[in-house]
PDB file of N, CA and C in Angstrom:
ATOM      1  N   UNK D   1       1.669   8.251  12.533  1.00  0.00           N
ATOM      2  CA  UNK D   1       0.795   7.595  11.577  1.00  0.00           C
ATOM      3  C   UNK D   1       1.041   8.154  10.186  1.00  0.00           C
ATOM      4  N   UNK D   2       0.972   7.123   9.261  1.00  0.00           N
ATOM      5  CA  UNK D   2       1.317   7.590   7.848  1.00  0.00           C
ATOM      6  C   UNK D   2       0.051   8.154   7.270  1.00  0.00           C
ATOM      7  N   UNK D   3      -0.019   8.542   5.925  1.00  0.00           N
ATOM      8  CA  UNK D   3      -1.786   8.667   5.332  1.00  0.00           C
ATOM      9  C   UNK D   3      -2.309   7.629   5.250  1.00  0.00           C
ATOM     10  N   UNK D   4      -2.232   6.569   4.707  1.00  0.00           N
ATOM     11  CA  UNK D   4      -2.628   5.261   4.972  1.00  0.00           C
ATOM     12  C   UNK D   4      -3.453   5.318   6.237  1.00  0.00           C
ATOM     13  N   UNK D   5      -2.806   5.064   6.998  1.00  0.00           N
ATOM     14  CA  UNK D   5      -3.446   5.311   8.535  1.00  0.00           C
ATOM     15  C   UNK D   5      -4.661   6.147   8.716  1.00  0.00           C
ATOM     16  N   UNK D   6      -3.960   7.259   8.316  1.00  0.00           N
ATOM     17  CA  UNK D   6      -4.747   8.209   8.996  1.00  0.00           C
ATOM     18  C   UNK D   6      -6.345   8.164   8.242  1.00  0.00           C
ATOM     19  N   UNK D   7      -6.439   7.932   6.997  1.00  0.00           N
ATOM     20  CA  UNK D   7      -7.118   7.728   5.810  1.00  0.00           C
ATOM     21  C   UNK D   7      -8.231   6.439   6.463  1.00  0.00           C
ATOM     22  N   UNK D   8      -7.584   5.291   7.159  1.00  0.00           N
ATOM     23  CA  UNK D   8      -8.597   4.604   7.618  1.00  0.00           C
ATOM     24  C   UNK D   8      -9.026   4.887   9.013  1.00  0.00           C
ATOM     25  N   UNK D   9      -8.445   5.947   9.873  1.00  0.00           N
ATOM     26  CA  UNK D   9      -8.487   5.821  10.936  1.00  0.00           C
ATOM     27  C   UNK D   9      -9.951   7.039  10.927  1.00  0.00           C
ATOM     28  N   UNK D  10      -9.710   7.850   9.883  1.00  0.00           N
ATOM     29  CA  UNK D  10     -10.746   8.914   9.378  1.00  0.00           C
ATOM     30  C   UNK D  10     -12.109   8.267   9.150  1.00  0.00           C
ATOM     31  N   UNK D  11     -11.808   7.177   8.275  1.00  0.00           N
ATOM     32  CA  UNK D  11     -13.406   6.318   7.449  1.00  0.00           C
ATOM     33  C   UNK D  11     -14.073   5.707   8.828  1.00  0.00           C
ATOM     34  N   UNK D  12     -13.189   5.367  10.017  1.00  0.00           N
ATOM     35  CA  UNK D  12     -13.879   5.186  10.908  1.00  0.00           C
ATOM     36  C   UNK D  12     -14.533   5.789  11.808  1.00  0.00           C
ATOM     37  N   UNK D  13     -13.910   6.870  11.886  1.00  0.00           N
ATOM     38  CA  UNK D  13     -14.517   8.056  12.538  1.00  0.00           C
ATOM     39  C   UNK D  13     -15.866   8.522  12.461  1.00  0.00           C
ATOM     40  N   UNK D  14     -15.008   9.111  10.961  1.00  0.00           N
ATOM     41  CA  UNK D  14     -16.460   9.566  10.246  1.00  0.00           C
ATOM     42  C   UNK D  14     -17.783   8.597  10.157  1.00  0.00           C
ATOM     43  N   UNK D  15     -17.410   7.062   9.877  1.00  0.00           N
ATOM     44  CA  UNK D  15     -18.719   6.654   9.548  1.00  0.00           C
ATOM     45  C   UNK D  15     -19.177   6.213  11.192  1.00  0.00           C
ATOM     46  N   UNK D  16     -18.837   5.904  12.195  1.00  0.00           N
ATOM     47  CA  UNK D  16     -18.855   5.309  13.478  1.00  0.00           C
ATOM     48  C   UNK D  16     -18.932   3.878  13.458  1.00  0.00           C
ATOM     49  N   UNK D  17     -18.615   3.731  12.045  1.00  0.00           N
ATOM     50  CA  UNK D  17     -18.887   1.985  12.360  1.00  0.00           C
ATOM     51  C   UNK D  17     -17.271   1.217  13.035  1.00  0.00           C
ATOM     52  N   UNK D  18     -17.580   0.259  13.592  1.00  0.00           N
ATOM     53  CA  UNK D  18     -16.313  -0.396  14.223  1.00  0.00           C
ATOM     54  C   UNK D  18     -15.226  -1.277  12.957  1.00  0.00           C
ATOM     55  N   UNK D  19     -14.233  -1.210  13.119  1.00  0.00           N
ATOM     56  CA  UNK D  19     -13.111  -1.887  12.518  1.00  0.00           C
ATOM     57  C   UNK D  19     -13.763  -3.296  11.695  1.00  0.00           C
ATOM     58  N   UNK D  20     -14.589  -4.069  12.472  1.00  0.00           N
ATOM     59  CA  UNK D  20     -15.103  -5.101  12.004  1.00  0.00           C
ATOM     60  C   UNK D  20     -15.834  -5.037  10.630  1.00  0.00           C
ATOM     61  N   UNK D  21     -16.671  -4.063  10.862  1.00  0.00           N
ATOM     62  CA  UNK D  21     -17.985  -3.758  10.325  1.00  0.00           C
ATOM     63  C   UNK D  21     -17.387  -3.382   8.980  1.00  0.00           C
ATOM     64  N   UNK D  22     -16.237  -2.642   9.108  1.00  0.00           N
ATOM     65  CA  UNK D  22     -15.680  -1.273   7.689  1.00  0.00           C
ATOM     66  C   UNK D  22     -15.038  -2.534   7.251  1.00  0.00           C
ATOM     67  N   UNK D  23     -14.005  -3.489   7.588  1.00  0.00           N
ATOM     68  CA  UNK D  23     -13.595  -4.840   6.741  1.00  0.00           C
ATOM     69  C   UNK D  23     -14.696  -5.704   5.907  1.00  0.00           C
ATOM     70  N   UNK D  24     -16.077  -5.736   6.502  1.00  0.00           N
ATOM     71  CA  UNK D  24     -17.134  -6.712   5.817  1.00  0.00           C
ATOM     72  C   UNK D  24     -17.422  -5.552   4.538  1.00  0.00           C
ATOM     73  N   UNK D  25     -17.951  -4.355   4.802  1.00  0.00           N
ATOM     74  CA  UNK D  25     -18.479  -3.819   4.295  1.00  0.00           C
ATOM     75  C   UNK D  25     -17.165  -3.351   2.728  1.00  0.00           C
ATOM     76  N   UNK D  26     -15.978  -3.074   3.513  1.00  0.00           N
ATOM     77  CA  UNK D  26     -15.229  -2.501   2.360  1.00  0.00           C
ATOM     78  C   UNK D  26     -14.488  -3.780   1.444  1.00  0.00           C
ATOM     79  N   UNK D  27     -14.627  -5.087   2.118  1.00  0.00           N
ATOM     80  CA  UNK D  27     -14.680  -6.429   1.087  1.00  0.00           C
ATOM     81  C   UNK D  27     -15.395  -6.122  -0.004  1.00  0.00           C
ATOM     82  N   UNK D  28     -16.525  -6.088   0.748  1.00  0.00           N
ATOM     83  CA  UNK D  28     -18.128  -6.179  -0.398  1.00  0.00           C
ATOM     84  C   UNK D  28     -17.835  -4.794  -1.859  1.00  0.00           C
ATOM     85  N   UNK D  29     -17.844  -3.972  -1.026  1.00  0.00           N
ATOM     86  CA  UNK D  29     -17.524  -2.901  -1.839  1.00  0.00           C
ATOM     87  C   UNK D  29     -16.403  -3.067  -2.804  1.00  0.00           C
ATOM     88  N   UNK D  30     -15.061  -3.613  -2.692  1.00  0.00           N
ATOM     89  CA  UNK D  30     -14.409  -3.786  -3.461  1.00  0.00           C
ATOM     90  C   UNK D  30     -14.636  -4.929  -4.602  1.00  0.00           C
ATOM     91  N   UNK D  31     -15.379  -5.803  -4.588  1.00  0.00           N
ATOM     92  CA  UNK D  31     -15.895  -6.902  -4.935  1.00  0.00           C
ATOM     93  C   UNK D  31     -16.394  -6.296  -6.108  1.00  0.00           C
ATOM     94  N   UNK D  32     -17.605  -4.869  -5.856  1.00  0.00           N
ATOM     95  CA  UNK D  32     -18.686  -5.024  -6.764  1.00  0.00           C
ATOM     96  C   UNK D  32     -17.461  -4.112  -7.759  1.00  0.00           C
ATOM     97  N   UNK D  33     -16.935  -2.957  -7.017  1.00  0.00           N
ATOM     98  CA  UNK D  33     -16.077  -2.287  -7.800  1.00  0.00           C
ATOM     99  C   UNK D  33     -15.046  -3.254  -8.905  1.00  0.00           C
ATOM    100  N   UNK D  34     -14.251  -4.203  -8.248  1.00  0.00           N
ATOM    101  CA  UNK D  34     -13.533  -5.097  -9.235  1.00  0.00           C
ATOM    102  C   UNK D  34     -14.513  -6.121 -10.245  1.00  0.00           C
ATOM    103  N   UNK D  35     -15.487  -6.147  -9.773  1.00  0.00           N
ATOM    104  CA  UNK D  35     -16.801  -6.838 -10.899  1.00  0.00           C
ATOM    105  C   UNK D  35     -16.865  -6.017 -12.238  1.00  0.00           C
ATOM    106  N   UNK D  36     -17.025  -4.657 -11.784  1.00  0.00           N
ATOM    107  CA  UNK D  36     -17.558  -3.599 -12.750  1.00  0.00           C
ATOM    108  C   UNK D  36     -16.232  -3.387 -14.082  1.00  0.00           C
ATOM    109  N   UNK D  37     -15.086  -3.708 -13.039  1.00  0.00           N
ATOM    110  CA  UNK D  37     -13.561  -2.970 -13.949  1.00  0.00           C
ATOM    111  C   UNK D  37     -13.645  -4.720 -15.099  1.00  0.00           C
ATOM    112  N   UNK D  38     -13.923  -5.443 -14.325  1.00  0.00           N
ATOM    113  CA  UNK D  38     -13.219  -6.675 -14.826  1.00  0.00           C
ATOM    114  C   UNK D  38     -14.533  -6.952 -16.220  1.00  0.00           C
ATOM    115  N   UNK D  39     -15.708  -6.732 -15.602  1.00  0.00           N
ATOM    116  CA  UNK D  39     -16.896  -6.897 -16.602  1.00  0.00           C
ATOM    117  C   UNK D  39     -16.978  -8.149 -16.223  1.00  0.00           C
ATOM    118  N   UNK D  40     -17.219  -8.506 -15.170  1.00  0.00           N
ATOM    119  CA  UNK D  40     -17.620  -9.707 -14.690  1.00  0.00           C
ATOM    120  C   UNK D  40     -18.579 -10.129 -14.017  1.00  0.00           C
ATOM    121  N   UNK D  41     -19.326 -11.071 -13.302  1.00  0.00           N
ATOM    122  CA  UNK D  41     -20.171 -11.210 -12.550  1.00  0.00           C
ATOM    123  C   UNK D  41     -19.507 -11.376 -11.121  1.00  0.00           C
ATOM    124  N   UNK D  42     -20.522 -10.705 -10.137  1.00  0.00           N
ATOM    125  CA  UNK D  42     -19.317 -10.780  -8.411  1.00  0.00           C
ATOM    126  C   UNK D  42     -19.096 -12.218  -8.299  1.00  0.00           C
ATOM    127  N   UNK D  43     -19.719 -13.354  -8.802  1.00  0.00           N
ATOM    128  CA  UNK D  43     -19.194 -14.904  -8.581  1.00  0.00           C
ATOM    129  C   UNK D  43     -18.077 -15.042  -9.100  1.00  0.00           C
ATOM    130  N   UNK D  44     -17.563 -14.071 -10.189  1.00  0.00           N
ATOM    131  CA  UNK D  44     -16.442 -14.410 -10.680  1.00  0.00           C
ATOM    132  C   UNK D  44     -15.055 -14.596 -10.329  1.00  0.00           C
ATOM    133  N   UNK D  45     -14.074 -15.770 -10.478  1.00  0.00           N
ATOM    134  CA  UNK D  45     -13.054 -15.612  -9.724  1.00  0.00           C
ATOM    135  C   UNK D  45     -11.999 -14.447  -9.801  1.00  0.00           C
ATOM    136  N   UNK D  46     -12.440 -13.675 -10.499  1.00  0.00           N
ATOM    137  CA  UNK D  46     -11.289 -12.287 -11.128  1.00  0.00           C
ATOM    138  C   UNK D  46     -11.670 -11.271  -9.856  1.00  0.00           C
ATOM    139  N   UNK D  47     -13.135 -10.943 -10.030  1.00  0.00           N
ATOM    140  CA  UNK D  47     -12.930  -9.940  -8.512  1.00  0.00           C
ATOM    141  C   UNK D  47     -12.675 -10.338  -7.437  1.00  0.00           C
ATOM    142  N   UNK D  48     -13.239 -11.800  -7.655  1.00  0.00           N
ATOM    143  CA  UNK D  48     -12.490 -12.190  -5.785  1.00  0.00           C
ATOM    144  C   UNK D  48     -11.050 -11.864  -5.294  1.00  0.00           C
ATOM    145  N   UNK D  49     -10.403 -12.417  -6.808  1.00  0.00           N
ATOM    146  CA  UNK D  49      -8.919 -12.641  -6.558  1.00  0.00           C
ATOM    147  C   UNK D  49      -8.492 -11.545  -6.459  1.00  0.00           C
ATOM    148  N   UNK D  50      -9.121 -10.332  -6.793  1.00  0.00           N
ATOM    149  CA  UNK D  50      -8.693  -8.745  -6.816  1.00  0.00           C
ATOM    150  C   UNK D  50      -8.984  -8.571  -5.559  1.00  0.00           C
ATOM    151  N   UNK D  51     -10.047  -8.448  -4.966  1.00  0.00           N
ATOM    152  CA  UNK D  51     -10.062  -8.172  -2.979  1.00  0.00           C
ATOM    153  C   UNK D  51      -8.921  -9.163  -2.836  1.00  0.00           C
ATOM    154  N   UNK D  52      -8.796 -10.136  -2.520  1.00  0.00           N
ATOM    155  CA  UNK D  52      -7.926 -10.582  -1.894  1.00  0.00           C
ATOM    156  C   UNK D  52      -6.470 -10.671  -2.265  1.00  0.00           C
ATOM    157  N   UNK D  53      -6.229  -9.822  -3.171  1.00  0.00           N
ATOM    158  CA  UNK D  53      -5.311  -9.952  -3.238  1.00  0.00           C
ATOM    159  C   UNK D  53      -4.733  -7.990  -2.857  1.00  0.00           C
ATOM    160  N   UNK D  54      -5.554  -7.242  -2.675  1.00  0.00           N
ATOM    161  CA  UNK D  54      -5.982  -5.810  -1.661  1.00  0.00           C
ATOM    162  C   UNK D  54      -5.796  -6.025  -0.574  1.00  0.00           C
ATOM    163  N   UNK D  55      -6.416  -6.827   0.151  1.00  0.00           N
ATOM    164  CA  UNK D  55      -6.716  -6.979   0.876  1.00  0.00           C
ATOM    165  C   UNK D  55      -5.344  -7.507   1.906  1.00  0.00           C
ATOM    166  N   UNK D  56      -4.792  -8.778   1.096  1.00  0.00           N
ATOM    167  CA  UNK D  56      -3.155  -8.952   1.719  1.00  0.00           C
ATOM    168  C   UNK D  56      -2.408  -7.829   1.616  1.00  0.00           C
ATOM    169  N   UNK D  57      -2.222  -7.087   0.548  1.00  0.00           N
ATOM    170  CA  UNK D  57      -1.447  -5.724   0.642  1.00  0.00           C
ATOM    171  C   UNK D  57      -1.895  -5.106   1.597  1.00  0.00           C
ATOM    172  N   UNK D  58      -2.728  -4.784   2.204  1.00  0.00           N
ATOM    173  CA  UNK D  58      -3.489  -3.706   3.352  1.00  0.00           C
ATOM    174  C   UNK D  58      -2.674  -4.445   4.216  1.00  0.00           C
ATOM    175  N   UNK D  59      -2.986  -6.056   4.583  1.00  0.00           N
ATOM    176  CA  UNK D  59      -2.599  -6.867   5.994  1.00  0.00           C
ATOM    177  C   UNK D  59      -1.018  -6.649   5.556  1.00  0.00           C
ATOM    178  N   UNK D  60      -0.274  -6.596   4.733  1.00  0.00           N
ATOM    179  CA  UNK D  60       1.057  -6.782   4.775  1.00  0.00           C
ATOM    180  C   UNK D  60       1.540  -5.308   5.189  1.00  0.00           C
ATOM    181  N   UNK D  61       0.796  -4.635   4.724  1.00  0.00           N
ATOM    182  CA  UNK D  61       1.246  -2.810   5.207  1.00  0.00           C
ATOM    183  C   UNK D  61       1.121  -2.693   6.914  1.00  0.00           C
ATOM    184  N   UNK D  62       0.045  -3.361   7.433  1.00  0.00           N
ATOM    185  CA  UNK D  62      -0.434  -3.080   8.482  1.00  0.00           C
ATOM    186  C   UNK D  62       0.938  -3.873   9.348  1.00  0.00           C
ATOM    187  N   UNK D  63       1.120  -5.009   9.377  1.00  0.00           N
ATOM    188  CA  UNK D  63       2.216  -5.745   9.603  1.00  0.00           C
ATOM    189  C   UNK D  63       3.312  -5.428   9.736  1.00  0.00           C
ATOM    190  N   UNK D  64       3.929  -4.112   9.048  1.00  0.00           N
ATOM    191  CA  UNK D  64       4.905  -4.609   8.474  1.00  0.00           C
ATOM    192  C   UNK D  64       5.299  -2.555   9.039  1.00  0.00           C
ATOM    193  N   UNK D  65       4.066  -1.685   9.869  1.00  0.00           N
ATOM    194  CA  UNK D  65       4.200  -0.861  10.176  1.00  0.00           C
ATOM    195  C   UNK D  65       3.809  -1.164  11.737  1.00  0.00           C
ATOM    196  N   UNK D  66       4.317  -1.116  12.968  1.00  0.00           N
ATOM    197  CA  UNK D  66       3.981  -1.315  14.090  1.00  0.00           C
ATOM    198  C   UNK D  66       3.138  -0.363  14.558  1.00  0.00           C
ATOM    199  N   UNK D  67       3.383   0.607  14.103  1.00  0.00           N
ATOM    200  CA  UNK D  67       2.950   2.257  14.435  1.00  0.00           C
ATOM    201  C   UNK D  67       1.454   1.441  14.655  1.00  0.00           C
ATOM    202  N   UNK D  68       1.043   1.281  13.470  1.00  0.00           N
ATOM    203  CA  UNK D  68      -0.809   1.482  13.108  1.00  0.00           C
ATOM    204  C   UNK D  68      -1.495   0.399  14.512  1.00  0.00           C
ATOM    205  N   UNK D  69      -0.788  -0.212  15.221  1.00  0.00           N
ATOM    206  CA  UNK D  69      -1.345  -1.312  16.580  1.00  0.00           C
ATOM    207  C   UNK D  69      -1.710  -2.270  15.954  1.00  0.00           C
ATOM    208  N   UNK D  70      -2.040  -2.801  14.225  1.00  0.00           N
ATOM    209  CA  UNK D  70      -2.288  -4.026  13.908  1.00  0.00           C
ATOM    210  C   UNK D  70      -1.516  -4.565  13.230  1.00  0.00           C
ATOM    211  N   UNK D  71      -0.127  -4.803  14.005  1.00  0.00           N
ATOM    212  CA  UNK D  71       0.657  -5.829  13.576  1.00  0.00           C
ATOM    213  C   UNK D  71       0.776  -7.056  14.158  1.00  0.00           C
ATOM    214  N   UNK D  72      -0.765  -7.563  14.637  1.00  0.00           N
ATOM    215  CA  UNK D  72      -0.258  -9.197  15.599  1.00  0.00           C
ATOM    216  C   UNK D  72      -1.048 -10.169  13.776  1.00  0.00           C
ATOM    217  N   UNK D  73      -0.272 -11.178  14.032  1.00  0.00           N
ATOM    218  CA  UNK D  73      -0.834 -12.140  12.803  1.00  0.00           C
ATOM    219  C   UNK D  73      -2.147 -12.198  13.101  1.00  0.00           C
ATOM    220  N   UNK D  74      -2.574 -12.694  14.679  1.00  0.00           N
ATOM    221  CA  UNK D  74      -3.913 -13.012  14.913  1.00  0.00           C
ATOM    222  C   UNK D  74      -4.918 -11.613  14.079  1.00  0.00           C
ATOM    223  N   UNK D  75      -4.386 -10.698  14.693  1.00  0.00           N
ATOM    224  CA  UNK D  75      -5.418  -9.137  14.098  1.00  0.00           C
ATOM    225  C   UNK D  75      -5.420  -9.771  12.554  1.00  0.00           C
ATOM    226  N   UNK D  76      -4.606  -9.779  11.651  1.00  0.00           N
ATOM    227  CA  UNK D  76      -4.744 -10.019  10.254  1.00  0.00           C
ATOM    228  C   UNK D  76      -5.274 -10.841  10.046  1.00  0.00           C
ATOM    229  N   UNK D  77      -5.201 -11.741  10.845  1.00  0.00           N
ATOM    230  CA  UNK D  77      -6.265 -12.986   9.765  1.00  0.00           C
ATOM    231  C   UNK D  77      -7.210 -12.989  10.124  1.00  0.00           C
ATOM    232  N   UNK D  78      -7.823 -12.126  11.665  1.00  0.00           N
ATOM    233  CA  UNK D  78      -8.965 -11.821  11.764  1.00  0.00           C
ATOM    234  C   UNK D  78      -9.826 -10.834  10.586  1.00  0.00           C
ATOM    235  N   UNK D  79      -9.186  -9.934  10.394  1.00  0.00           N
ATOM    236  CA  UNK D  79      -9.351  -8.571   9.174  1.00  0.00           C
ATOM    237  C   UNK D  79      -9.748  -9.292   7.964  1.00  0.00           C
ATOM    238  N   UNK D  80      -8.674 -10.308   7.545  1.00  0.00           N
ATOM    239  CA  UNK D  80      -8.725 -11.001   6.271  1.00  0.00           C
ATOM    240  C   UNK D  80      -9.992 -11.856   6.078  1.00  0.00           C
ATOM    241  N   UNK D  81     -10.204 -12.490   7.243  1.00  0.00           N
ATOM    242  CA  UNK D  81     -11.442 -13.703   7.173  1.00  0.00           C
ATOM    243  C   UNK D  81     -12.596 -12.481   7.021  1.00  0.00           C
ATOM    244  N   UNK D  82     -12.654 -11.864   7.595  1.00  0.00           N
ATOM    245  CA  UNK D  82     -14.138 -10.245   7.710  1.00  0.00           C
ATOM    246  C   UNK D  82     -13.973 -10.415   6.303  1.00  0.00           C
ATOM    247  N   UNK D  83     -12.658  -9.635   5.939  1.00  0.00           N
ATOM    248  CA  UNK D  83     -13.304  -8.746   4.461  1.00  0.00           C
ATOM    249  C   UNK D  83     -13.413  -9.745   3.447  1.00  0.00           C
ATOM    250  N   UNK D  84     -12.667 -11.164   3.789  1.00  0.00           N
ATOM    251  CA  UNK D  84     -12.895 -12.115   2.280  1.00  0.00           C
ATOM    252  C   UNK D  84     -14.575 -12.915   2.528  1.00  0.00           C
ATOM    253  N   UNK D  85     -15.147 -12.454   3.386  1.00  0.00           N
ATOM    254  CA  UNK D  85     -16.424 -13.674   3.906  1.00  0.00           C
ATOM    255  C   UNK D  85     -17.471 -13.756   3.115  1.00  0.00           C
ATOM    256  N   UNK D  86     -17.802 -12.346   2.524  1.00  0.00           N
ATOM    257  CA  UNK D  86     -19.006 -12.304   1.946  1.00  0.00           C
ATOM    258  C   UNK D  86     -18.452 -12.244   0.179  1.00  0.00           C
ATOM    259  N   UNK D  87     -17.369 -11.585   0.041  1.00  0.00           N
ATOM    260  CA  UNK D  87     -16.767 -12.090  -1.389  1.00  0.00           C
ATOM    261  C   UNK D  87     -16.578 -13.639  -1.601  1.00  0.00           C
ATOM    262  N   UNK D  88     -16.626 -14.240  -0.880  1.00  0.00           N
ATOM    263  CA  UNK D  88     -15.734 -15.243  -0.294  1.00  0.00           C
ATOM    264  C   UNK D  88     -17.354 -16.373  -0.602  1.00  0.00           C
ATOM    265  N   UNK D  89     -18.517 -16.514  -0.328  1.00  0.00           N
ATOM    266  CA  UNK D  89     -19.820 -16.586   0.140  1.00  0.00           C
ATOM    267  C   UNK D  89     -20.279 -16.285  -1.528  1.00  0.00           C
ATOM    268  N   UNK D  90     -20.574 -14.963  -2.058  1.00  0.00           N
ATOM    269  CA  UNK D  90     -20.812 -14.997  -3.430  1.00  0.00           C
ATOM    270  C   UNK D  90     -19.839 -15.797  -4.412  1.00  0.00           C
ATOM    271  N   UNK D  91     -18.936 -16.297  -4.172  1.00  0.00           N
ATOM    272  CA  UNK D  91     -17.697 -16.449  -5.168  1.00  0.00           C
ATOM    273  C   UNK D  91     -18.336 -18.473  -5.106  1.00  0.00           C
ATOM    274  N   UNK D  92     -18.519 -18.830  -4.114  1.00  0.00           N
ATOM    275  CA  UNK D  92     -18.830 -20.298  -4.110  1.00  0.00           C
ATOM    276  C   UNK D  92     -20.725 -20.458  -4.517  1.00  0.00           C
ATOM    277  N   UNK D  93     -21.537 -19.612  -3.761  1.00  0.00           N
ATOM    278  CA  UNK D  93     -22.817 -19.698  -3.613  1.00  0.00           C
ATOM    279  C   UNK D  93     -23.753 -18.790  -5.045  1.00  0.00           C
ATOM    280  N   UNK D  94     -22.552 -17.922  -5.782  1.00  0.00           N
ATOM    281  CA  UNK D  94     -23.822 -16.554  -6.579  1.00  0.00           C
ATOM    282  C   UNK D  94     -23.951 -17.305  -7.739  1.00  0.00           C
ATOM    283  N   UNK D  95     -23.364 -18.120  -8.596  1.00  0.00           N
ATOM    284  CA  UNK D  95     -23.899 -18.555  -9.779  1.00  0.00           C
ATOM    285  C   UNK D  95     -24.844 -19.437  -9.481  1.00  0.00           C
ATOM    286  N   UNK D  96     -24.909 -20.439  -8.270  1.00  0.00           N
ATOM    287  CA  UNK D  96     -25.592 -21.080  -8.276  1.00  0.00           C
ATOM    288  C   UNK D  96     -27.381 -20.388  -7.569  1.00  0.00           C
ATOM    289  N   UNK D  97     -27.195 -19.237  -7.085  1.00  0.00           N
ATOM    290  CA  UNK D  97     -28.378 -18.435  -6.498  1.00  0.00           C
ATOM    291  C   UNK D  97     -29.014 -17.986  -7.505  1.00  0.00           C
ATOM    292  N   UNK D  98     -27.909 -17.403  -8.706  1.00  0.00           N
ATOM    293  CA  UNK D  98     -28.650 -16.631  -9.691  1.00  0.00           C
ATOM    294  C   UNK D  98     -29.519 -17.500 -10.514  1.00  0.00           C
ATOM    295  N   UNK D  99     -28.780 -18.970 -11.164  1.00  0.00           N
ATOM    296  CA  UNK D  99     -29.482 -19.747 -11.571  1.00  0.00           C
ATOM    297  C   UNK D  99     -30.690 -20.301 -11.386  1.00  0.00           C
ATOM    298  N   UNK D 100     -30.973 -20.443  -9.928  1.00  0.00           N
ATOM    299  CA  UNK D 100     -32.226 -20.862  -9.207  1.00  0.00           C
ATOM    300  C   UNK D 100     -33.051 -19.328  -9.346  1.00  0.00           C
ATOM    301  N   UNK D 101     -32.404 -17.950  -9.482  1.00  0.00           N
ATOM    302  CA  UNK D 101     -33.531 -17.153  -9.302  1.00  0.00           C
ATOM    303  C   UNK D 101     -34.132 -17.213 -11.019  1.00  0.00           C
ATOM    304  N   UNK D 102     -33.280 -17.474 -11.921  1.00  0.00           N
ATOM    305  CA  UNK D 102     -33.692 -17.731 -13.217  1.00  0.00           C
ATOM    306  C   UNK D 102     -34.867 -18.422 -13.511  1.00  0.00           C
ATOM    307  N   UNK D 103     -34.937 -19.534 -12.720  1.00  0.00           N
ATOM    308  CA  UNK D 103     -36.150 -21.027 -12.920  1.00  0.00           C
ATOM    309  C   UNK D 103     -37.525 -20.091 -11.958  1.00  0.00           C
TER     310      UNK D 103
END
Protein backbone atom coordinates (compact mmCIF):
# COMPACT_ATOMS: atom_id res chain seq x y z
CA UNK A 1 0.00 0.00 0.00
CA UNK A 2 1.18 3.45 -0.96
CA UNK A 3 0.45 6.65 1.56
CA UNK A 4 -2.46 7.39 -0.29
CA UNK A 5 -3.76 4.18 0.88
CA UNK A 6 -2.66 3.94 3.89
CA UNK A 7 -3.87 7.67 4.70
CA UNK A 8 -7.48 6.49 3.84
CA UNK A 9 -7.29 3.21 5.13
CA UNK A 10 -6.23 5.15 8.62
CA UNK A 11 -9.42 7.86 8.36
CA UNK A 12 -11.31 4.72 8.44
CA UNK A 13 -10.06 3.17 11.15
CA UNK A 14 -9.76 5.82 13.20
CA UNK A 15 -13.18 7.25 12.63
CA UNK A 16 -15.11 3.58 12.41
CA UNK A 17 -17.25 4.83 9.93
CA UNK A 18 -17.65 2.47 6.76
CA UNK A 19 -16.21 3.32 3.22
CA UNK A 20 -19.71 4.52 2.28
CA UNK A 21 -20.29 6.84 4.96
CA UNK A 22 -16.40 8.63 4.68
CA UNK A 23 -17.34 9.16 0.58
CA UNK A 24 -20.82 11.10 1.59
CA UNK A 25 -19.31 12.78 4.31
CA UNK A 26 -15.78 13.70 2.67
CA UNK A 27 -17.93 14.98 -0.67
CA UNK A 28 -19.71 17.32 1.68
CA UNK A 29 -16.65 18.37 3.32
CA UNK A 30 -14.85 19.14 0.28
CA UNK A 31 -17.73 21.12 -1.10
CA UNK A 32 -17.83 23.53 1.87
CA UNK A 33 -13.91 23.68 1.80
CA UNK A 34 -13.91 24.52 -2.16
CA UNK A 35 -16.95 27.09 -1.36
CA UNK A 36 -14.72 28.91 1.14
CA UNK A 37 -11.35 28.96 -1.40
CA UNK A 38 -13.57 29.90 -4.36
CA UNK A 39 -15.77 32.61 -2.23
CA UNK A 40 -18.69 31.11 -3.39
CA UNK A 41 -21.93 29.81 -2.33
CA UNK A 42 -21.99 25.58 -1.97
CA UNK A 43 -24.81 25.92 -4.97
CA UNK A 44 -22.16 27.18 -6.87
CA UNK A 45 -20.98 25.41 -9.92
CA UNK A 46 -17.12 26.11 -9.05
CA UNK A 47 -17.12 23.92 -5.85
CA UNK A 48 -19.05 21.29 -7.30
CA UNK A 49 -16.82 21.10 -10.23
CA UNK A 50 -13.84 21.08 -7.71
CA UNK A 51 -15.20 17.73 -5.75
CA UNK A 52 -15.74 16.24 -8.75
CA UNK A 53 -13.25 16.80 -10.34
CA UNK A 54 -11.10 15.25 -6.73
CA UNK A 55 -12.99 13.06 -6.64
CA UNK A 56 -12.22 11.40 -10.37
CA UNK A 57 -8.54 11.81 -9.47
CA UNK A 58 -9.06 9.65 -6.21
CA UNK A 59 -11.32 7.03 -8.62
CA UNK A 60 -8.55 7.21 -11.31
CA UNK A 61 -5.69 6.54 -8.59
CA UNK A 62 -7.74 3.86 -7.09
CA UNK A 63 -8.13 2.20 -10.63
CA UNK A 64 -5.28 2.51 -11.89
CA UNK A 65 -3.46 0.87 -8.51
CA UNK A 66 -4.80 -2.81 -8.05
CA UNK A 67 -3.02 -3.05 -4.78
CA UNK A 68 -5.77 -0.73 -2.91
CA UNK A 69 -8.89 -3.78 -3.95
CA UNK A 70 -10.86 -0.81 -5.61
CA UNK A 71 -10.11 -1.19 -8.97
CA UNK A 72 -13.58 -2.72 -10.37
CA UNK A 73 -15.43 0.28 -12.47
CA UNK A 74 -18.57 -0.88 -10.60
CA UNK A 75 -16.62 0.11 -6.97
CA UNK A 76 -15.94 3.67 -8.66
CA UNK A 77 -18.96 4.70 -9.75
CA UNK A 78 -20.37 3.45 -6.74
CA UNK A 79 -17.73 5.87 -4.60
CA UNK A 80 -18.40 8.62 -7.20
CA UNK A 81 -22.33 8.62 -7.05
CA UNK A 82 -21.78 8.66 -2.67
CA UNK A 83 -19.42 11.48 -2.71
CA UNK A 84 -21.07 13.64 -5.70
CA UNK A 85 -24.89 13.11 -4.07
CA UNK A 86 -25.19 15.62 -1.62
CA UNK A 87 -22.80 18.21 -3.56
CA UNK A 88 -24.61 17.04 -6.31
CA UNK A 89 -28.38 17.79 -4.33
CA UNK A 90 -27.10 21.41 -3.09
CA UNK A 91 -25.68 22.32 -6.55
CA UNK A 92 -29.41 21.80 -8.29
CA UNK A 93 -31.75 22.37 -5.01
CA UNK A 94 -29.51 25.33 -2.58
CA UNK A 95 -30.27 28.53 -4.43
CA UNK A 96 -33.53 27.67 -4.77
CA UNK A 97 -33.89 26.57 -0.70
CA UNK A 98 -32.07 29.62 0.25
CA UNK A 99 -34.43 31.82 -1.65
CA UNK A 100 -37.57 30.34 -0.14
CA UNK A 101 -35.77 30.59 3.35
CA UNK A 102 -35.41 34.43 2.44
CA UNK A 103 -39.46 34.97 1.90
Amino acid sequence: MNSWQLCKAWLGTTTGLPDSTLHAVTGTLLLVVAAALFRRSLWHWRPWLAVLVLELLNETYDMLNPASGEDRLAASFHDLWLTMLIPTVLLLFGGWIAARARH
